[in-house]
Amino acid sequence: MTTVRREAFGRMPPEEGGGEVEKFVLQSDSVRVEILSFGCIVATLETRDRDGQFSDVVLGFDTLEGYTRKHPFFGAVVGRVANRIANGRFKLDGKEYQLFLNNGPNSLHGGAKGFDKVLWSPQVLPNGVRFFRLSPDGEEGYPGDLKVWVTYTLSGRELAINYQAQTSKTTPISLTNHAYFNLAGQGTRDVYDHKISIEADSYLPVDDTKIPTGEVAAVQGTGFDLRQPVELGKHLQKFHLDGFDHNFCLRQGQDRCLVARVFHPPTGRTMEVHTTQPGIQFYTGNNLDGSLKGKGAATYPKHSAFCLETQNWPDAINKPHFPNVLLHPGEEYNHTTWLVFNTA
């Protein structure tokens, strides 16, 4: 059985239009999740270790103020297009679109005010919550009125996140959740003792602004071969990597696939990622620097968390040989990601 509870979490500042932010608490025997109507943010995710003890395994803040200030997308749904678009530019039906540049020369995670920085309309479900918003034509430079639904449901050890959208004009769309995980518990110094595997035969090399070069490279014989579990800290050392911030190319198809698994030996916690998406961005919190005060006054230094963001490939709008990122009127965008928590 999953119970769902809603409560007040805070008010948006007047300059942001005020508005009540609610928190939705989804609870099963083995997982407890708190989700905000602001940015569809997963603010807390508690799961048991092998001794049955609960810990919160996602980074974030205790108050709404933390989330309304600048932060690295902790727990939020990002869009209209997750990840980077080169120079914030793309052409569509002969027209050029210019987006806001918020990541060096590129546009990242929807621009200046993406889906992570707005209030969504909630609807309580028997085992979860569904959020809706209309992204108006021209918002952040994107074409078309886009209706978006993000649904979180909790069944036992499994949290499902479903994304649906419909548009009035052809538009690029790629939605993901940007939760930062540490299976030892949020506030733990690093994730070097985590063992990770990703079911991908290829990945996307990037330029120095993190835009894919266009090459789809085999992981075989490189530090990007994560098909067998590797202990993260030792692996980064062995291959002289500063960390990961790369898209791994998944098997194409609309079926649910197990794409990644993380195991934390000291606590026994495991997390599996299943998805219908064509890519997964593996990010090891390289830009965290300890400057943000998180939950319980924790600080979050570099490599104190990892993200596994299921999505389309970065800059797909400018790379015709990448999976299609366009949604046309009359079509439906519909993808699901499942996070399964267990102990070993």
Coordinates of C-alpha atoms in Angstrom, one line a residue:
M1 CA 0.0 0.0 0.0
T2 CA 1.1 3.5 -0.8
T3 CA -0.2 6.4 1.2
V4 CA -0.2 10.0 -0.2
R5 CA -0.3 13.1 1.9
R6 CA -0.3 16.7 0.9
E7 CA 0.9 19.6 3.0
A8 CA 2.0 23.2 2.6
F9 CA 5.7 23.8 2.0
G10 CA 5.9 27.5 1.6
R11 CA 4.9 30.5 -0.5
M12 CA 6.7 31.8 -3.7
P13 CA 8.3 35.2 -3.2
P14 CA 6.0 38.1 -4.3
E15 CA 8.3 38.9 -7.3
E16 CA 7.7 35.4 -8.5
G17 CA 3.9 35.9 -8.3
G18 CA 3.4 34.5 -4.8
G19 CA 1.5 31.2 -4.9
E20 CA 1.4 28.3 -2.5
V21 CA 4.0 25.5 -2.9
E22 CA 2.7 22.1 -1.7
K23 CA 4.6 19.0 -0.7
F24 CA 3.3 15.5 -1.5
V25 CA 4.5 12.7 0.7
L26 CA 4.4 9.2 -1.0
Q27 CA 5.1 6.4 1.4
S28 CA 5.3 2.6 1.0
D29 CA 6.8 0.0 3.4
S30 CA 10.3 0.5 1.9
V31 CA 10.4 4.0 0.3
R32 CA 9.3 7.5 1.3
V33 CA 9.4 10.3 -1.2
E34 CA 8.6 14.0 -0.8
I35 CA 7.8 15.9 -4.1
L36 CA 7.2 19.6 -4.4
S37 CA 4.7 21.4 -6.8
F38 CA 7.5 23.8 -7.5
G39 CA 9.7 22.3 -10.3
C40 CA 8.2 18.8 -9.6
I41 CA 11.2 18.6 -7.3
V42 CA 12.0 15.3 -5.5
A43 CA 13.1 16.9 -2.2
T44 CA 13.5 13.8 -0.1
L45 CA 13.8 10.1 -0.9
E46 CA 14.3 7.8 2.0
T47 CA 15.1 4.1 1.5
R48 CA 16.2 1.3 3.8
D49 CA 19.7 -0.1 4.2
R50 CA 20.3 -3.8 4.8
D51 CA 19.6 -3.3 8.6
G52 CA 16.2 -1.7 7.8
Q53 CA 17.4 1.8 8.7
F54 CA 16.0 4.6 6.5
S55 CA 18.3 7.4 5.1
D56 CA 17.5 10.2 2.8
V57 CA 19.5 9.5 -0.4
V58 CA 18.9 12.7 -2.4
L59 CA 20.6 16.1 -2.1
G60 CA 18.4 19.2 -1.6
F61 CA 17.2 21.8 0.9
D62 CA 15.1 22.0 4.0
T63 CA 13.1 25.1 2.9
L64 CA 11.6 26.5 -0.3
E65 CA 14.0 29.4 -0.2
G66 CA 16.9 27.0 -1.0
Y67 CA 15.1 25.9 -4.1
T68 CA 14.1 29.4 -5.3
R69 CA 17.7 30.5 -5.2
K70 CA 20.3 29.5 -7.7
H71 CA 21.2 25.8 -7.3
P72 CA 22.3 23.0 -9.7
F73 CA 18.7 21.6 -10.4
F74 CA 18.5 19.5 -7.3
G75 CA 15.7 16.9 -7.8
A76 CA 13.9 19.0 -10.4
V77 CA 12.2 18.2 -13.7
V78 CA 14.1 20.0 -16.4
G79 CA 12.8 21.1 -19.8
R80 CA 11.6 22.0 -22.4
V81 CA 14.9 20.3 -23.5
A82 CA 17.1 18.7 -20.9
N83 CA 20.9 19.0 -21.3
R84 CA 22.7 21.3 -23.7
I85 CA 21.8 22.9 -27.1
A86 CA 24.9 24.2 -28.9
N87 CA 25.0 28.0 -29.0
G88 CA 21.3 27.9 -27.9
R89 CA 20.3 27.8 -31.5
F90 CA 18.4 25.5 -33.8
K91 CA 16.5 25.6 -37.1
L92 CA 13.0 24.3 -37.6
D93 CA 10.9 24.5 -40.8
G94 CA 13.3 27.1 -42.2
K95 CA 13.1 29.4 -39.1
E96 CA 16.0 29.9 -36.7
Y97 CA 15.3 29.9 -33.0
Q98 CA 17.6 31.6 -30.4
L99 CA 17.5 30.4 -26.8
F100 CA 18.9 32.0 -23.7
L101 CA 22.6 31.1 -23.1
N102 CA 22.9 29.9 -19.4
N103 CA 25.9 27.5 -19.7
G104 CA 28.8 29.3 -21.3
P105 CA 28.1 29.5 -25.0
N106 CA 25.2 27.0 -24.7
S107 CA 21.6 26.7 -23.5
L108 CA 21.1 24.2 -20.6
H109 CA 18.1 22.5 -19.2
G110 CA 15.4 24.8 -20.7
G111 CA 17.2 28.2 -20.3
A112 CA 16.8 31.1 -17.9
K113 CA 13.5 29.9 -16.4
G114 CA 13.0 26.3 -17.2
F115 CA 10.4 23.8 -15.9
D116 CA 12.4 23.5 -12.7
K117 CA 11.7 27.1 -11.7
V118 CA 7.9 27.3 -12.1
L119 CA 4.8 26.2 -10.1
W120 CA 2.9 23.2 -11.4
S121 CA -0.8 22.3 -10.8
P122 CA -1.1 19.1 -8.8
Q123 CA -3.6 16.3 -8.8
V124 CA -3.5 13.6 -6.1
L125 CA -3.7 10.0 -7.3
P126 CA -4.3 6.8 -5.2
N127 CA -0.6 6.0 -5.2
G128 CA 1.1 9.2 -6.4
V129 CA 0.7 12.7 -7.8
R130 CA 0.3 14.2 -11.2
F131 CA 1.6 17.7 -12.1
F132 CA 0.4 19.7 -15.1
R133 CA 1.5 22.9 -16.7
L134 CA 1.1 24.7 -20.0
S135 CA 4.3 26.1 -21.4
P136 CA 3.2 28.9 -23.6
D137 CA 4.3 29.4 -27.2
G138 CA 7.6 31.3 -27.2
E139 CA 8.5 30.5 -23.6
E140 CA 12.3 30.6 -23.3
G141 CA 12.3 30.9 -27.1
Y142 CA 10.7 27.5 -27.9
P143 CA 7.8 27.2 -30.4
G144 CA 4.3 26.0 -29.6
D145 CA 1.9 25.8 -26.6
L146 CA 3.2 22.7 -24.9
K147 CA 0.9 20.9 -22.4
V148 CA 3.0 18.8 -20.0
W149 CA 2.1 16.2 -17.4
V150 CA 4.6 14.7 -15.0
T151 CA 3.3 11.8 -12.9
Y152 CA 5.1 10.2 -9.9
T153 CA 3.7 6.9 -8.6
L154 CA 5.2 4.7 -5.8
S155 CA 4.6 1.0 -5.7
G156 CA 6.6 -0.9 -3.0
R157 CA 10.2 -0.3 -3.8
E158 CA 9.6 1.3 -7.2
L159 CA 9.2 5.0 -8.0
A160 CA 7.9 5.6 -11.6
I161 CA 8.2 9.0 -13.3
N162 CA 6.0 9.4 -16.4
Y163 CA 6.3 12.3 -18.8
Q164 CA 3.6 13.2 -21.3
A165 CA 3.3 16.2 -23.6
Q166 CA 1.3 17.6 -26.5
T167 CA 2.1 20.6 -28.6
S168 CA 0.4 23.1 -30.9
K169 CA 3.5 23.6 -33.1
T170 CA 6.5 21.3 -33.9
T171 CA 9.0 21.7 -31.0
P172 CA 12.0 19.9 -29.6
I173 CA 11.3 18.2 -26.2
S174 CA 13.4 16.1 -23.9
L175 CA 12.3 15.8 -20.2
T176 CA 14.2 14.3 -17.3
N177 CA 14.5 14.4 -13.5
H178 CA 17.7 15.8 -12.2
A179 CA 17.9 14.1 -8.7
Y180 CA 21.4 13.9 -7.2
F181 CA 21.8 10.6 -5.3
N182 CA 24.2 9.4 -2.6
L183 CA 23.2 5.9 -1.4
A184 CA 25.3 6.3 1.8
G185 CA 22.9 9.2 2.6
Q186 CA 22.8 12.8 1.6
G187 CA 25.6 14.8 3.2
T188 CA 28.1 12.0 2.9
R189 CA 31.4 13.3 1.5
D190 CA 31.7 11.4 -1.7
V191 CA 30.3 8.6 -3.8
Y192 CA 33.7 6.9 -4.5
D193 CA 32.7 3.7 -2.7
H194 CA 29.6 3.2 -5.0
K195 CA 29.7 0.5 -7.6
I196 CA 28.0 1.4 -10.9
S197 CA 27.2 -0.2 -14.1
I198 CA 25.5 1.2 -17.3
E199 CA 24.2 -1.0 -20.0
A200 CA 25.6 0.9 -23.0
D201 CA 28.0 -0.1 -25.8
S202 CA 28.6 3.5 -26.9
Y203 CA 28.7 7.0 -25.5
L204 CA 29.0 10.6 -26.9
P205 CA 32.4 12.3 -26.7
V206 CA 32.1 16.0 -26.0
D207 CA 34.0 19.2 -26.8
D208 CA 35.3 21.5 -24.1
T209 CA 31.8 23.1 -23.6
K210 CA 30.2 19.6 -23.1
I211 CA 28.5 19.6 -26.5
P212 CA 28.6 16.2 -28.3
T213 CA 31.1 16.2 -31.2
G214 CA 28.7 14.1 -33.2
E215 CA 30.7 10.9 -32.9
V216 CA 29.0 7.9 -31.4
A217 CA 32.0 6.2 -29.8
A218 CA 32.3 2.6 -28.6
V219 CA 33.0 2.2 -24.9
Q220 CA 35.1 -0.9 -25.4
G221 CA 38.6 -0.4 -24.0
T222 CA 37.9 3.0 -22.6
G223 CA 37.1 4.5 -19.2
F224 CA 33.5 4.7 -20.4
D225 CA 33.0 1.0 -20.4
L226 CA 30.7 0.6 -17.4
R227 CA 29.0 -2.6 -18.7
Q228 CA 30.5 -4.5 -15.7
P229 CA 30.3 -2.8 -12.3
V230 CA 33.2 -0.5 -11.3
E231 CA 34.0 1.1 -8.0
L232 CA 33.7 4.8 -8.9
G233 CA 36.7 6.2 -7.0
K234 CA 39.1 3.6 -8.2
H235 CA 37.8 3.8 -11.7
L236 CA 38.2 7.6 -11.9
Q237 CA 41.8 7.2 -10.7
K238 CA 42.6 4.4 -13.0
F239 CA 41.5 6.3 -16.1
H240 CA 42.6 9.8 -14.8
L241 CA 39.1 11.1 -15.2
D242 CA 37.9 14.2 -13.4
G243 CA 34.4 12.7 -13.3
F244 CA 31.6 11.9 -15.7
D245 CA 29.2 14.3 -17.5
H246 CA 28.4 12.2 -20.5
N247 CA 25.5 10.7 -22.4
F248 CA 25.5 6.9 -22.7
C249 CA 23.6 5.6 -25.7
L250 CA 20.9 3.1 -24.8
R251 CA 19.1 0.5 -26.9
Q252 CA 16.5 2.2 -29.0
G253 CA 12.9 1.2 -28.5
Q254 CA 9.8 2.1 -26.6
D255 CA 10.1 -0.8 -24.2
R256 CA 11.2 -0.7 -20.6
C257 CA 14.9 -1.5 -20.3
L258 CA 17.2 -1.9 -17.3
V259 CA 19.9 0.6 -18.1
A260 CA 21.9 1.3 -14.9
R261 CA 22.5 -0.2 -11.5
V262 CA 24.3 1.4 -8.5
F263 CA 25.3 -0.6 -5.4
H264 CA 26.6 0.8 -2.1
P265 CA 28.4 -2.1 -0.4
P266 CA 28.7 -0.5 3.2
T267 CA 24.9 0.0 3.5
G268 CA 23.7 -2.7 1.0
R269 CA 21.5 -0.2 -0.8
T270 CA 21.0 -0.7 -4.5
M271 CA 19.2 1.4 -7.1
E272 CA 18.2 0.3 -10.6
V273 CA 17.2 2.7 -13.4
H274 CA 14.8 1.4 -16.0
T275 CA 13.6 3.6 -18.8
T276 CA 12.0 4.0 -22.3
Q277 CA 14.4 6.8 -23.2
P278 CA 17.3 6.5 -25.7
G279 CA 20.0 8.0 -23.5
I280 CA 21.2 8.5 -20.0
Q281 CA 23.4 11.3 -18.8
F282 CA 25.8 10.0 -16.1
Y283 CA 27.0 13.0 -14.0
T284 CA 29.2 12.7 -10.9
G285 CA 28.6 16.2 -9.4
N286 CA 31.8 17.6 -10.8
N287 CA 30.6 21.2 -10.3
L288 CA 29.5 20.8 -6.7
D289 CA 32.0 22.8 -4.5
G290 CA 30.7 22.7 -1.0
S291 CA 29.3 26.2 -1.1
L292 CA 25.6 25.3 -0.8
K293 CA 24.1 24.5 2.6
G294 CA 21.9 21.6 2.1
K295 CA 19.5 19.6 4.3
G296 CA 20.5 19.4 7.9
A297 CA 23.2 22.0 7.2
A298 CA 25.1 19.4 5.1
T299 CA 27.6 20.7 2.6
Y300 CA 27.9 19.1 -0.9
P301 CA 31.5 18.9 -2.1
K302 CA 32.6 17.8 -5.5
H303 CA 31.7 14.1 -6.3
S304 CA 29.3 13.9 -3.3
A305 CA 26.5 12.7 -5.5
F306 CA 25.7 11.2 -8.9
C307 CA 22.9 11.8 -11.4
L308 CA 21.5 9.3 -13.9
E309 CA 19.3 11.5 -16.1
T310 CA 17.3 9.5 -18.6
Q311 CA 16.7 11.7 -21.7
N312 CA 17.2 12.2 -25.4
W313 CA 20.8 12.7 -26.5
P314 CA 22.2 16.2 -25.9
D315 CA 22.0 18.7 -28.9
A316 CA 19.9 16.2 -30.8
I317 CA 18.1 19.1 -32.5
N318 CA 21.3 20.0 -34.3
K319 CA 22.5 16.4 -35.0
P320 CA 20.2 14.7 -37.6
H321 CA 21.8 11.3 -36.9
F322 CA 20.8 11.4 -33.2
P323 CA 17.4 10.1 -32.1
N324 CA 14.5 12.3 -33.1
V325 CA 13.8 15.0 -30.5
L326 CA 10.8 16.7 -32.3
L327 CA 7.2 16.5 -31.2
H328 CA 4.6 17.4 -33.8
P329 CA 1.0 18.5 -33.3
G330 CA -1.3 15.5 -33.0
E331 CA 1.5 13.3 -31.5
E332 CA 2.1 12.5 -27.9
Y333 CA 5.4 12.6 -26.1
N334 CA 5.3 9.7 -23.6
H335 CA 8.3 8.3 -21.7
T336 CA 8.7 6.6 -18.3
T337 CA 11.6 6.1 -16.0
W338 CA 11.5 3.6 -13.0
L339 CA 13.8 3.8 -10.0
V340 CA 13.9 0.6 -8.1
F341 CA 15.4 0.5 -4.6
N342 CA 16.6 -2.6 -2.9
T343 CA 19.2 -4.0 -0.5
A344 CA 21.9 -6.6 -1.2

